[in-house]
């Protein structure tokens, strides 16, 4: 979750904190400062890319927001930073994945089917796949991976939280049967970002995977290098000979590296740069996504333990202005719920808008008629976050709410050993989540690992469990509507903007297709990249 990132945000998967954390600038890249955009040149627009056919070979250099010493190929750490997600996706494969259209696509599994109640799932595995050292991939690797994911501290544990691990079996070398603790119609989606590791794998300093690229080297905070897997199971892929991830903290340095030809791809383009600073022989890759930004309040801390205060803050915020200013228009207005675009998201709820009269009345009822001082903790950890905090500060003055802003070190903002989950009034960004079940189990059930709002309610736990185990789509839609209505009415999140995924790429590079789940078309986007003839 790259949120909290990846993720969301996923956190889980993804990518929960996949847009998070900065690191040292790679030594070979340009220093930060003004971008190289020439005066008088017009910024580029989103385009389809090169028209020439794919050319085999080449070295693709990708400039990414770094995670410093936290950079790793370990799939269990993929959700901590987008660069980790990209690196692990290059070396490892999941059983299945999400395509740009949102549909599941086969990877190491060629098919999956459930019993009549969706309580047992059977996966048929791809034959002829080998690990990078030549060993065969079999069901034994999947069995090990599922149990490895469940270990304490593993960032993929939520992906398989529904699995009854004691009953998982492999009746044949290329068949895996996965019983669940309760029925789940969407269970395969939870595996879409869960990489399969080789049985016995514990140390990922020199990882061995089945993915399109094999590991060459990693210098945390500087760069990682991967080489084409000539035995990859997908015929003709990948096109590239080598894939290099450059860890670059400074936004201007990443942009200048792309504009000067020192890199070929820039991940996570800040909104200001996307609006006016991309010039020359590059293009913008933009996709409306399931990434979203929010303010959040800890509902067990005063004054946020009073639902009237939480409701008032939701009526103070001007969502349209936040999207236009903080996101430079690269997004859409959200409605205090995460998951726009996911299955069973409730679009029927009325769009909440600014209403200062009601907000003031609620604050007065709560005993804050003469004003309410608050401290909002923000960070540069994600584009637009500080800008949103500053704008919300201005908006709140109209209702007599005096918000002071405190900037937190981006390296600690989503670190639970430091600031994360300890801030009563703060911001978040989630990305890469694939189902509402993942979202609510990660953030809003009791003892959720990413419980930013400190929400703990038995009724919520019951509603979520019922919705996840719904026997059919009609029941699931009704059950998830009840879950979302509760949060819409009384929750601690102020989801104000659905954020577009923005990347930039040289016009020599093709194959990168916009994907609503994560930047760079991940998890499989870089597998398809090529240099045009």
PDB file of N, CA and C in Angstrom, residues 281-320:
ATOM      1  N   UNK A 281      12.005  16.445 -26.343  1.00  0.00           N
ATOM      2  CA  UNK A 281      11.659  15.145 -26.910  1.00  0.00           C
ATOM      3  C   UNK A 281      11.233  14.157 -25.831  1.00  0.00           C
ATOM      4  N   UNK A 282      10.266  14.561 -25.010  1.00  0.00           N
ATOM      5  CA  UNK A 282       9.727  13.700 -23.955  1.00  0.00           C
ATOM      6  C   UNK A 282       8.211  13.805 -23.975  1.00  0.00           C
ATOM      7  N   UNK A 283       7.555  12.901 -23.299  1.00  0.00           N
ATOM      8  CA  UNK A 283       6.103  12.953 -23.232  1.00  0.00           C
ATOM      9  C   UNK A 283       5.646  12.589 -21.828  1.00  0.00           C
ATOM     10  N   UNK A 284       4.442  13.007 -21.516  1.00  0.00           N
ATOM     11  CA  UNK A 284       3.829  12.727 -20.225  1.00  0.00           C
ATOM     12  C   UNK A 284       2.939  11.494 -20.338  1.00  0.00           C
ATOM     13  N   UNK A 285       3.074  10.591 -19.385  1.00  0.00           N
ATOM     14  CA  UNK A 285       2.175   9.439 -19.291  1.00  0.00           C
ATOM     15  C   UNK A 285       1.252   9.692 -18.107  1.00  0.00           C
ATOM     16  N   UNK A 286      -0.008   9.885 -18.395  1.00  0.00           N
ATOM     17  CA  UNK A 286      -0.997  10.262 -17.384  1.00  0.00           C
ATOM     18  C   UNK A 286      -2.135   9.258 -17.360  1.00  0.00           C
ATOM     19  N   UNK A 287      -2.484   8.820 -16.170  1.00  0.00           N
ATOM     20  CA  UNK A 287      -3.627   7.914 -16.070  1.00  0.00           C
ATOM     21  C   UNK A 287      -4.410   8.197 -14.795  1.00  0.00           C
ATOM     22  N   UNK A 288      -5.728   8.412 -14.918  1.00  0.00           N
ATOM     23  CA  UNK A 288      -6.560   8.493 -13.721  1.00  0.00           C
ATOM     24  C   UNK A 288      -6.398   7.194 -12.936  1.00  0.00           C
ATOM     25  N   UNK A 289      -6.160   7.300 -11.643  1.00  0.00           N
ATOM     26  CA  UNK A 289      -5.840   6.096 -10.899  1.00  0.00           C
ATOM     27  C   UNK A 289      -6.660   5.906  -9.650  1.00  0.00           C
ATOM     28  N   UNK A 290      -6.293   4.869  -8.889  1.00  0.00           N
ATOM     29  CA  UNK A 290      -6.899   4.635  -7.590  1.00  0.00           C
ATOM     30  C   UNK A 290      -6.034   5.238  -6.489  1.00  0.00           C
ATOM     31  N   UNK A 291      -5.115   6.105  -6.874  1.00  0.00           N
ATOM     32  CA  UNK A 291      -4.366   6.887  -5.899  1.00  0.00           C
ATOM     33  C   UNK A 291      -5.265   7.998  -5.378  1.00  0.00           C
ATOM     34  N   UNK A 292      -5.180   8.279  -4.091  1.00  0.00           N
ATOM     35  CA  UNK A 292      -5.995   9.347  -3.512  1.00  0.00           C
ATOM     36  C   UNK A 292      -5.268   9.966  -2.327  1.00  0.00           C
ATOM     37  N   UNK A 293      -5.560  11.242  -2.093  1.00  0.00           N
ATOM     38  CA  UNK A 293      -4.996  11.956  -0.956  1.00  0.00           C
ATOM     39  C   UNK A 293      -6.096  12.336   0.024  1.00  0.00           C
ATOM     40  N   UNK A 294      -5.721  12.385   1.303  1.00  0.00           N
ATOM     41  CA  UNK A 294      -6.692  12.701   2.355  1.00  0.00           C
ATOM     42  C   UNK A 294      -6.019  13.412   3.516  1.00  0.00           C
ATOM     43  N   UNK A 295      -6.819  14.154   4.267  1.00  0.00           N
ATOM     44  CA  UNK A 295      -6.485  14.541   5.630  1.00  0.00           C
ATOM     45  C   UNK A 295      -7.122  13.486   6.525  1.00  0.00           C
ATOM     46  N   UNK A 296      -6.509  13.213   7.658  1.00  0.00           N
ATOM     47  CA  UNK A 296      -7.159  12.279   8.569  1.00  0.00           C
ATOM     48  C   UNK A 296      -7.020  12.739  10.009  1.00  0.00           C
ATOM     49  N   UNK A 297      -7.979  12.306  10.825  1.00  0.00           N
ATOM     50  CA  UNK A 297      -8.014  12.632  12.244  1.00  0.00           C
ATOM     51  C   UNK A 297      -8.062  11.355  13.057  1.00  0.00           C
ATOM     52  N   UNK A 298      -7.372  11.340  14.185  1.00  0.00           N
ATOM     53  CA  UNK A 298      -7.419  10.199  15.093  1.00  0.00           C
ATOM     54  C   UNK A 298      -8.685  10.320  15.939  1.00  0.00           C
ATOM     55  N   UNK A 299      -9.624   9.407  15.708  1.00  0.00           N
ATOM     56  CA  UNK A 299     -10.950   9.557  16.297  1.00  0.00           C
ATOM     57  C   UNK A 299     -10.977   9.277  17.801  1.00  0.00           C
ATOM     58  N   UNK A 300      -9.860   8.835  18.356  1.00  0.00           N
ATOM     59  CA  UNK A 300      -9.784   8.608  19.796  1.00  0.00           C
ATOM     60  C   UNK A 300      -9.068   9.741  20.533  1.00  0.00           C
ATOM     61  N   UNK A 301      -8.718  10.810  19.810  1.00  0.00           N
ATOM     62  CA  UNK A 301      -8.002  11.933  20.399  1.00  0.00           C
ATOM     63  C   UNK A 301      -8.866  13.197  20.305  1.00  0.00           C
ATOM     64  N   UNK A 302      -8.950  13.961  21.402  1.00  0.00           N
ATOM     65  CA  UNK A 302      -9.725  15.211  21.335  1.00  0.00           C
ATOM     66  C   UNK A 302      -9.009  16.234  20.456  1.00  0.00           C
ATOM     67  N   UNK A 303      -9.747  17.070  19.741  1.00  0.00           N
ATOM     68  CA  UNK A 303     -11.204  17.175  19.709  1.00  0.00           C
ATOM     69  C   UNK A 303     -11.848  16.241  18.692  1.00  0.00           C
ATOM     70  N   UNK A 304     -11.039  15.376  18.066  1.00  0.00           N
ATOM     71  CA  UNK A 304     -11.546  14.570  16.951  1.00  0.00           C
ATOM     72  C   UNK A 304     -12.374  13.384  17.427  1.00  0.00           C
ATOM     73  N   UNK A 305     -12.402  13.139  18.748  1.00  0.00           N
ATOM     74  CA  UNK A 305     -13.263  12.084  19.264  1.00  0.00           C
ATOM     75  C   UNK A 305     -14.730  12.498  19.269  1.00  0.00           C
ATOM     76  N   UNK A 306     -14.979  13.753  18.935  1.00  0.00           N
ATOM     77  CA  UNK A 306     -16.347  14.262  18.776  1.00  0.00           C
ATOM     78  C   UNK A 306     -16.699  14.237  17.286  1.00  0.00           C
ATOM     79  N   UNK A 307     -17.678  13.427  16.921  1.00  0.00           N
ATOM     80  CA  UNK A 307     -18.025  13.267  15.515  1.00  0.00           C
ATOM     81  C   UNK A 307     -18.461  14.588  14.889  1.00  0.00           C
ATOM     82  N   UNK A 308     -18.968  15.512  15.704  1.00  0.00           N
ATOM     83  CA  UNK A 308     -19.387  16.807  15.162  1.00  0.00           C
ATOM     84  C   UNK A 308     -18.196  17.591  14.642  1.00  0.00           C
ATOM     85  N   UNK A 309     -17.047  17.465  15.285  1.00  0.00           N
ATOM     86  CA  UNK A 309     -15.832  18.138  14.803  1.00  0.00           C
ATOM     87  C   UNK A 309     -15.382  17.509  13.492  1.00  0.00           C
ATOM     88  N   UNK A 310     -15.403  16.186  13.421  1.00  0.00           N
ATOM     89  CA  UNK A 310     -14.997  15.508  12.193  1.00  0.00           C
ATOM     90  C   UNK A 310     -15.915  15.890  11.032  1.00  0.00           C
ATOM     91  N   UNK A 311     -17.198  15.941  11.291  1.00  0.00           N
ATOM     92  CA  UNK A 311     -18.149  16.312  10.236  1.00  0.00           C
ATOM     93  C   UNK A 311     -17.966  17.766   9.819  1.00  0.00           C
ATOM     94  N   UNK A 312     -17.657  18.625  10.770  1.00  0.00           N
ATOM     95  CA  UNK A 312     -17.436  20.038  10.441  1.00  0.00           C
ATOM     96  C   UNK A 312     -16.229  20.209   9.528  1.00  0.00           C
ATOM     97  N   UNK A 313     -15.144  19.511   9.827  1.00  0.00           N
ATOM     98  CA  UNK A 313     -13.947  19.627   8.991  1.00  0.00           C
ATOM     99  C   UNK A 313     -14.241  19.177   7.564  1.00  0.00           C
ATOM    100  N   UNK A 314     -15.059  18.156   7.408  1.00  0.00           N
ATOM    101  CA  UNK A 314     -15.414  17.684   6.072  1.00  0.00           C
ATOM    102  C   UNK A 314     -16.236  18.721   5.301  1.00  0.00           C
ATOM    103  N   UNK A 315     -16.971  19.567   6.046  1.00  0.00           N
ATOM    104  CA  UNK A 315     -17.785  20.606   5.400  1.00  0.00           C
ATOM    105  C   UNK A 315     -17.002  21.892   5.169  1.00  0.00           C
ATOM    106  N   UNK A 316     -15.836  22.008   5.785  1.00  0.00           N
ATOM    107  CA  UNK A 316     -14.992  23.189   5.590  1.00  0.00           C
ATOM    108  C   UNK A 316     -14.163  23.080   4.314  1.00  0.00           C
ATOM    109  N   UNK A 317     -13.705  21.893   4.019  1.00  0.00           N
ATOM    110  CA  UNK A 317     -12.760  21.713   2.918  1.00  0.00           C
ATOM    111  C   UNK A 317     -13.431  21.975   1.571  1.00  0.00           C
ATOM    112  N   UNK A 318     -12.729  22.696   0.715  1.00  0.00           N
ATOM    113  CA  UNK A 318     -13.167  22.933  -0.660  1.00  0.00           C
ATOM    114  C   UNK A 318     -12.383  21.983  -1.554  1.00  0.00           C
ATOM    115  N   UNK A 319     -12.977  20.859  -1.874  1.00  0.00           N
ATOM    116  CA  UNK A 319     -12.281  19.807  -2.607  1.00  0.00           C
ATOM    117  C   UNK A 319     -11.888  20.234  -4.018  1.00  0.00           C
ATOM    118  N   UNK A 320     -12.771  20.933  -4.690  1.00  0.00           N
ATOM    119  CA  UNK A 320     -12.485  21.371  -6.050  1.00  0.00           C
ATOM    120  C   UNK A 320     -11.259  22.281  -6.081  1.00  0.00           C
TER     121      UNK A 320
END
